[in-house]
Coordinates of N, CA and C in Angstrom, one line a residue:
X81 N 60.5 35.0 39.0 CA 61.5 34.4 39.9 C 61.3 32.9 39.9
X82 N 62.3 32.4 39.8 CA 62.3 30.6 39.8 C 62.7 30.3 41.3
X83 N 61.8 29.0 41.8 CA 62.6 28.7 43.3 C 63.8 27.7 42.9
X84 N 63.5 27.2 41.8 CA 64.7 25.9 41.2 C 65.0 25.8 40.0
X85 N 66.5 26.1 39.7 CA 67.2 26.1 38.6 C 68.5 24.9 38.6
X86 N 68.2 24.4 37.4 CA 68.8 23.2 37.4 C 69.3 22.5 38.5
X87 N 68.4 22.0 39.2 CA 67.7 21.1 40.6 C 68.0 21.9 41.7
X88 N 68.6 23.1 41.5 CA 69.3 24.0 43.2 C 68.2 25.0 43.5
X89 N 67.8 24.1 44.8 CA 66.3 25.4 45.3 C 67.0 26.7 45.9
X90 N 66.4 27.6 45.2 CA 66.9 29.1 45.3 C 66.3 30.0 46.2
X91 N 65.4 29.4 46.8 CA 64.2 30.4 47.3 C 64.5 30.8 48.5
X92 N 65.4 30.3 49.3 CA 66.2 31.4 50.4 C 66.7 33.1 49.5
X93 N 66.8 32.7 48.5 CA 67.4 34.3 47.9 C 66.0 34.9 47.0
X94 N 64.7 34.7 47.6 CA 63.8 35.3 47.0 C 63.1 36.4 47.5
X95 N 63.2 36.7 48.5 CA 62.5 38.1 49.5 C 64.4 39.2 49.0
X96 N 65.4 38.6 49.1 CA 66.7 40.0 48.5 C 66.4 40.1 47.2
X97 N 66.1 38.9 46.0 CA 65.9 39.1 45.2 C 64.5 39.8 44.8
X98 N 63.3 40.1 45.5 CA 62.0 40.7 45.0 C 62.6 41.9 45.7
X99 N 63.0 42.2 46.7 CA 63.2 43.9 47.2 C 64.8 44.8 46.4
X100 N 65.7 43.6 45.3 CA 66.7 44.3 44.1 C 66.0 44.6 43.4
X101 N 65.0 43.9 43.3 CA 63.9 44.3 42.0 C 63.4 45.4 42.1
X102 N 62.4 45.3 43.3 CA 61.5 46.4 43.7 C 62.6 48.1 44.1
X103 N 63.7 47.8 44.3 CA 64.7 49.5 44.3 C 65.2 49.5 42.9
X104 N 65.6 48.8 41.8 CA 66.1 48.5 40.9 C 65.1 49.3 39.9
X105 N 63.6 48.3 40.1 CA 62.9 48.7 38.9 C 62.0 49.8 39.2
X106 N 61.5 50.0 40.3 CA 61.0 50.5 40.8 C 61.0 52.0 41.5
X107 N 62.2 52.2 42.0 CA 62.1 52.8 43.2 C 64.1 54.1 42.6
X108 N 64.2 53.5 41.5 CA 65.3 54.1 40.7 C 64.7 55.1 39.7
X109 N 65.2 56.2 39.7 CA 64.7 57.3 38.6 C 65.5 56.5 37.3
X110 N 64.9 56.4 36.1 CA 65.2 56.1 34.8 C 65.4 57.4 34.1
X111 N 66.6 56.8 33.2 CA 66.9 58.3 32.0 C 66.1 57.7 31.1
X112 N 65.1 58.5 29.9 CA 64.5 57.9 29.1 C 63.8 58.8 28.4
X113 N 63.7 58.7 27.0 CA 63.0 59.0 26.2 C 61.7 59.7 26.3
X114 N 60.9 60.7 26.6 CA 59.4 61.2 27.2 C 59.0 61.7 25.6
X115 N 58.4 61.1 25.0 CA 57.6 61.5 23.4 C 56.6 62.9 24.5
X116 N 56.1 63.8 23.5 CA 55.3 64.5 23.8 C 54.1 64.2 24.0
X117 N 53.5 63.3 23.0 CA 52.3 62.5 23.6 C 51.9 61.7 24.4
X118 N 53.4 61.6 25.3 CA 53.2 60.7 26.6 C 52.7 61.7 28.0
X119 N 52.8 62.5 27.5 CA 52.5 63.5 28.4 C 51.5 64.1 29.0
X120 N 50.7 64.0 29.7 CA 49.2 64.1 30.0 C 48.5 65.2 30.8
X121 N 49.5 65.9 31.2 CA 49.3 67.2 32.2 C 49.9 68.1 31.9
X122 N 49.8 69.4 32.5 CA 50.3 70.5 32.6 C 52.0 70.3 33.4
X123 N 52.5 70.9 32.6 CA 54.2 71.3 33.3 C 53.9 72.3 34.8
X124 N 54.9 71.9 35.8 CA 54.9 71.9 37.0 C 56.3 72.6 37.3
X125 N 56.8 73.9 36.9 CA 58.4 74.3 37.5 C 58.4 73.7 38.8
X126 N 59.1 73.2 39.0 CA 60.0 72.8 40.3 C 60.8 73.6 41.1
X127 N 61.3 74.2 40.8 CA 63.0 74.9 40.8 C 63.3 75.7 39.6
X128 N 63.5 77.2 40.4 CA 64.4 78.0 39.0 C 65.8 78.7 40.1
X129 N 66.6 78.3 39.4 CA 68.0 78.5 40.2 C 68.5 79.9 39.6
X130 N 69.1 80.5 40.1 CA 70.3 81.5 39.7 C 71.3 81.0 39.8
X131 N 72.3 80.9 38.9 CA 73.5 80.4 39.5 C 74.4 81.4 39.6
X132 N 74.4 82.6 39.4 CA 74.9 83.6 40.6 C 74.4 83.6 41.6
X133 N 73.9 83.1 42.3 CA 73.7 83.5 43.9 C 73.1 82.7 44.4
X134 N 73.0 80.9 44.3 CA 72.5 80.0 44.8 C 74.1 79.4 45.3
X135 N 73.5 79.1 47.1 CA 74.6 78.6 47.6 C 74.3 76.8 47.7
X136 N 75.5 76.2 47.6 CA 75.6 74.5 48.5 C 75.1 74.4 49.1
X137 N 74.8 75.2 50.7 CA 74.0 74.7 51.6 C 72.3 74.9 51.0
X138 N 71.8 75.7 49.9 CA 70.8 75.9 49.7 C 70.2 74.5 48.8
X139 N 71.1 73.8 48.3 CA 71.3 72.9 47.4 C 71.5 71.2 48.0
X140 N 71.0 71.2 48.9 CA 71.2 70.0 50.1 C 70.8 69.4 50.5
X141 N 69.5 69.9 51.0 CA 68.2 69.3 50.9 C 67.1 70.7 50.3
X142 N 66.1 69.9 49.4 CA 64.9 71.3 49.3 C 63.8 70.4 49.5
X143 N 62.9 71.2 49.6 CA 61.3 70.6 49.3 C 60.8 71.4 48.3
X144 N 60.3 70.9 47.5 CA 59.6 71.5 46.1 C 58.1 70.5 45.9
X145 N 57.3 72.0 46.2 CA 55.7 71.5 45.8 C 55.6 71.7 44.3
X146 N 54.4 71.0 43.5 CA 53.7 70.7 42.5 C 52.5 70.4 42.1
X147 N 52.1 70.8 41.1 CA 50.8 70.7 40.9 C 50.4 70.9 39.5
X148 N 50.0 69.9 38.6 CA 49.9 69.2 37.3 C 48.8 69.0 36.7
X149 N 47.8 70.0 36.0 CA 46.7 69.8 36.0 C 46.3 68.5 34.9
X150 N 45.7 67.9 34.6 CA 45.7 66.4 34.2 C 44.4 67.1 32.7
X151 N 44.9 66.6 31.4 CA 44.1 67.3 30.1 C 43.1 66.4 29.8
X152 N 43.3 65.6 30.1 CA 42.2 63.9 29.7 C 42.0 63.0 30.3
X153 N 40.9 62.2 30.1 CA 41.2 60.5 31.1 C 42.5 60.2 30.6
X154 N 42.9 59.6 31.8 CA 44.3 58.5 31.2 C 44.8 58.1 32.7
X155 N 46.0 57.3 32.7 CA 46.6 56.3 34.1 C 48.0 57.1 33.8
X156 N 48.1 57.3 35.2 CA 49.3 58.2 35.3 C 50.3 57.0 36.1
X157 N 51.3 56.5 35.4 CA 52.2 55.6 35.9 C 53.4 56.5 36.5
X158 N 54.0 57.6 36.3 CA 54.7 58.2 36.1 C 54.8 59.4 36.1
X159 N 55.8 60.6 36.8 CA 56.0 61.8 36.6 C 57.5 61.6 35.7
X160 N 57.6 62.7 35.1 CA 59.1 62.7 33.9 C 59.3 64.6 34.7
X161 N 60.6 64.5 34.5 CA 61.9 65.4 34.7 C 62.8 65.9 33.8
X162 N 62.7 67.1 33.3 CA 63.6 67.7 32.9 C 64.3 68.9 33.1
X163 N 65.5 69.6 32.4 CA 65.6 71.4 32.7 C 66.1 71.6 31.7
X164 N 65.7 73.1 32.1 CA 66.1 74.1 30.8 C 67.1 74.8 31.4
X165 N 67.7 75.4 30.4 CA 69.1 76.5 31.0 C 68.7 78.0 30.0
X166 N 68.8 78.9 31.0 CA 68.9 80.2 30.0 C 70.0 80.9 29.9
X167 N 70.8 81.0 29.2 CA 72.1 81.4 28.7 C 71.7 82.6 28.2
X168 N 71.9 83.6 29.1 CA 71.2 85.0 28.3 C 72.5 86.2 29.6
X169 N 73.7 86.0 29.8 CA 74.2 86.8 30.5 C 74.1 87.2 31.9
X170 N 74.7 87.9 32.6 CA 74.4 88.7 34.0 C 73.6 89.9 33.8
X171 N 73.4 90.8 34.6 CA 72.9 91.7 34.9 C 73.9 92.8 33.8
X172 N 75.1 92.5 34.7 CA 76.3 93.6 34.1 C 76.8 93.3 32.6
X173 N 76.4 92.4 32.2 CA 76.9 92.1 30.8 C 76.2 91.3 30.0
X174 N 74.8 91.2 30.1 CA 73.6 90.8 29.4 C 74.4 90.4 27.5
X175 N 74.0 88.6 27.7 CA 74.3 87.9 26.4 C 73.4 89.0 25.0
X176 N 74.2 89.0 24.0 CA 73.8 89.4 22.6 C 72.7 88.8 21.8
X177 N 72.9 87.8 22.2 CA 71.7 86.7 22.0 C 71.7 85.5 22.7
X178 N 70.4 86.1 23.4 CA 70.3 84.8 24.4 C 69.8 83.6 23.8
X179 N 69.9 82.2 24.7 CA 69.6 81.2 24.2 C 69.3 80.6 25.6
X180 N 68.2 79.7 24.9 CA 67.9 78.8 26.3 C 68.1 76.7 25.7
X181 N 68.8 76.4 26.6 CA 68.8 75.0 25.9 C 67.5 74.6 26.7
X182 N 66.5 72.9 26.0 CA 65.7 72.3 26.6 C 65.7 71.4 26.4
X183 N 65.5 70.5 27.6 CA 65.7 68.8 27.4 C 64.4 68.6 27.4
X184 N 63.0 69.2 27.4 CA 61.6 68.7 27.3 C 61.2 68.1 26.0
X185 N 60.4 67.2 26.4 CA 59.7 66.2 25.2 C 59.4 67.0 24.3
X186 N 58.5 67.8 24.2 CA 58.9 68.6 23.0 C 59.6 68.6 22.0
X187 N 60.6 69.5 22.7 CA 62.0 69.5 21.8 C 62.9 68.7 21.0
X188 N 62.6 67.6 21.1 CA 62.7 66.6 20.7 C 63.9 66.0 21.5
X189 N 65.0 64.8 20.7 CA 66.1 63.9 21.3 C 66.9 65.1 21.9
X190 N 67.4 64.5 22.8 CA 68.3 65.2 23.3 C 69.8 64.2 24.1
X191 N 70.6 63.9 23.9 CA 71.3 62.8 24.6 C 70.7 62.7 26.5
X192 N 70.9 64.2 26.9 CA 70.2 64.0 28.6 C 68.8 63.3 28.3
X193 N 67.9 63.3 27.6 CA 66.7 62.8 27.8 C 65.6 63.1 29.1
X194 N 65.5 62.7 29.2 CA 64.4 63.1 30.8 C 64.8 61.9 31.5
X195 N 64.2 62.3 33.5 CA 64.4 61.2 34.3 C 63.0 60.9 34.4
X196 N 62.5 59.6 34.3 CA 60.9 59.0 34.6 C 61.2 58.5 36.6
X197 N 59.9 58.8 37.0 CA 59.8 58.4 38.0 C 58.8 57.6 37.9
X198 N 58.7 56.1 38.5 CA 57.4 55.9 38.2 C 56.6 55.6 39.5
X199 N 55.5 55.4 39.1 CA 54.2 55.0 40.6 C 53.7 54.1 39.9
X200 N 53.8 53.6 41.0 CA 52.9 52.2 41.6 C 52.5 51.8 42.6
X201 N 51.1 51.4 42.6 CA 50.2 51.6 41.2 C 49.6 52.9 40.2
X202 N 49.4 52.7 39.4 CA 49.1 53.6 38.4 C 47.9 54.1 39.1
X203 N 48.3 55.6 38.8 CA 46.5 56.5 38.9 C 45.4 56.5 38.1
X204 N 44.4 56.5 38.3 CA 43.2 56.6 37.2 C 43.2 58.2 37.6
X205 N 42.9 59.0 36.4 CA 42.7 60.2 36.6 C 41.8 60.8 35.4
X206 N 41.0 61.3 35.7 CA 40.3 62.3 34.3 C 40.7 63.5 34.6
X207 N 40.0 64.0 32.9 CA 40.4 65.7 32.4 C 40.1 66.7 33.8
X208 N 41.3 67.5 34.2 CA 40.2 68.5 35.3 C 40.5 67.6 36.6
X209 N 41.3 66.9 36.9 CA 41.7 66.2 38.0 C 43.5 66.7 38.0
X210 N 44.4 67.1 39.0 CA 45.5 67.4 39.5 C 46.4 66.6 39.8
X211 N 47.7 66.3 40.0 CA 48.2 65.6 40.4 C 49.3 66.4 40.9
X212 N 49.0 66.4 42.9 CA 49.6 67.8 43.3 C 50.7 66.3 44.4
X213 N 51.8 67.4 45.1 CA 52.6 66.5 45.9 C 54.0 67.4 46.2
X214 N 54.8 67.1 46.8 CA 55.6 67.9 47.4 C 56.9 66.7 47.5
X215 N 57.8 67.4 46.6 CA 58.9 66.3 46.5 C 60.7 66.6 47.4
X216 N 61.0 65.9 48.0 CA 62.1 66.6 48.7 C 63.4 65.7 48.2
X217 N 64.1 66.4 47.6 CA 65.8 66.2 47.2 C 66.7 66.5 48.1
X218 N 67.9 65.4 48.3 CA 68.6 65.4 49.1 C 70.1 64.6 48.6
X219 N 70.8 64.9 49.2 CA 72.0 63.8 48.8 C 72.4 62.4 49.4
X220 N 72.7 61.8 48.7 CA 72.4 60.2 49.4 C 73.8 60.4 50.7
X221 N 73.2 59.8 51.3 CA 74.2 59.9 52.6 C 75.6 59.0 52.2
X222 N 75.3 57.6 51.8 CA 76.0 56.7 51.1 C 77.3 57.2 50.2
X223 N 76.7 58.3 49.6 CA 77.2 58.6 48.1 C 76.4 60.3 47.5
X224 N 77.6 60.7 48.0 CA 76.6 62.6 47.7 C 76.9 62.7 46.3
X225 N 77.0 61.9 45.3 CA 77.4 62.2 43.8 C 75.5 62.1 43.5
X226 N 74.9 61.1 44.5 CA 73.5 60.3 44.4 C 72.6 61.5 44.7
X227 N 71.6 61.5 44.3 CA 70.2 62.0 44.8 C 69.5 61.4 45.8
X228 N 69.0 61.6 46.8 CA 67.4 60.5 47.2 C 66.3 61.6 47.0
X229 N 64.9 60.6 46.8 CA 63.7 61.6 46.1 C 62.8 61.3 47.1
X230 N 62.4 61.9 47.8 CA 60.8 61.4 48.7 C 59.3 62.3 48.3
X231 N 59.0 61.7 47.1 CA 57.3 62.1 47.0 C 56.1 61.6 47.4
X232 N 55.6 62.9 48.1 CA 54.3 62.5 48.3 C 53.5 63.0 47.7
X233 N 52.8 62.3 47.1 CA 51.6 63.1 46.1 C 50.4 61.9 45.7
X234 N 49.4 62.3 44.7 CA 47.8 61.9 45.1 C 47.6 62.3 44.1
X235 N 46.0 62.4 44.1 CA 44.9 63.5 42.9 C 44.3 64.2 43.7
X236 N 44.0 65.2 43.3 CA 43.3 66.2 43.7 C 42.1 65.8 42.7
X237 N 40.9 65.5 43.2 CA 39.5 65.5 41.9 C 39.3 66.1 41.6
X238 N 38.4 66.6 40.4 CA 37.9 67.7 39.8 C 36.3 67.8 41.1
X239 N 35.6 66.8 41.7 CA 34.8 66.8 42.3 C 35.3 67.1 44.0
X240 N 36.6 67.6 43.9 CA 37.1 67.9 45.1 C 37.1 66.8 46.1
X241 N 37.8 65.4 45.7 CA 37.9 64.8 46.8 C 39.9 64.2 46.4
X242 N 40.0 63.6 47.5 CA 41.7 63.3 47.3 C 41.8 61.8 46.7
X243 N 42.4 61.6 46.0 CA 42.6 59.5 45.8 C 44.1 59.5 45.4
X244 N 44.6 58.2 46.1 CA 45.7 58.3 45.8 C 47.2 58.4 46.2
X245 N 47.1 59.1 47.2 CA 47.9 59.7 47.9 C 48.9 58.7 48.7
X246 N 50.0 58.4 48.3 CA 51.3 57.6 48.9 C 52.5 58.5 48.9
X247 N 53.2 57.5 49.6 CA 54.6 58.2 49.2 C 55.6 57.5 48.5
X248 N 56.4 57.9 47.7 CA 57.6 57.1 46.8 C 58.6 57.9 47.1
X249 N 60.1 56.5 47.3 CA 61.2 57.0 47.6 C 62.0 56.6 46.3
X250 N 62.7 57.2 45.7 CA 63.3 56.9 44.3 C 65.0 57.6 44.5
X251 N 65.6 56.8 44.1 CA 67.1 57.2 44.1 C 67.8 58.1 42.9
X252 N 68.8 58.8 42.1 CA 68.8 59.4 41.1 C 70.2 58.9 40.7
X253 N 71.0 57.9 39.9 CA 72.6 57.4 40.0 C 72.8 58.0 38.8

């Protein structure tokens, strides 16, 4: 941030300008790329839907817990988001050959890509350490096309103690 650009002091617009930033860069789920080696923990289902028999009002607000067991040292900046779909029929007329699509790192490119959430600050976490939390989805009041995300989550140590533990609010556009 500059307070002065070509001689006009700016810095009345620097507390709106550091909190655009801070929801912008920060506090916005990103669509992006997740290589498989960026990946440092155990997958965490979230949510498995029926879409025969999940209603709107079920879909409005949820709370979904998690828990991600951590394979190595490493700094966890980020949780990433994806879904799968299983295309395999109903009950009464079970697909010929099912198929499941997947947008996971794995799998490679996919145009959906994954949503990155990030944290800040980064976690220090070793092998055998968790990264547990309870995330609630809702529709932006503003704009119900929108998501809003409220996670709270932490580490769980391998020596049984907690570090870490905030909460992040992230938007989904």
């Amino acid at each position: 941030y500059q307070r002065r650009v070509h001689g006009i002091d700016l810095s009345c617009l620097r507390q709106d300008y550091i909190r655009e930033q801070r929801i912008y860069n920060l506090q916005t789920c990103k669509w992006q790329e997740v290589a498989y080696h960026q990946v440092m923990g155990q997958y965490s289902l979230l949510l498995d839907l029926d879409m025969y028999t999940v209603t709107v009002e079920q879909l409005k607000k949820m709370v979904l817990d998690f828990s991600c067991a951590i394979h190595s040292d490493c700094s966890v900046n980020g949780l990433a988001g994806w879904f799968e779909v299983d295309f395999k029929g109903s009950a009464s007329t079970p697909a010929k050959y099912p198929v499941t699509l997947s947008t996971a790192p794995e799998k490679g490119y996919t145009h959906w890509g994954q949503q990155v959430f990030y944290i800040m600050p980064e976690l220090h976490a070793r092998a055998g350490d968790k990264l547990v939390g309870t995330m609630q989805v809702s529709r932006n009041a503003a704009n119900h096309r929108l998501l809003d995300f409220v996670v709270d989550q932490g580490l769980e140590q391998s020596n049984g103690t907690r570090a870490g533990f905030m909460t992040y609010r992230y938007v989904l556009e």
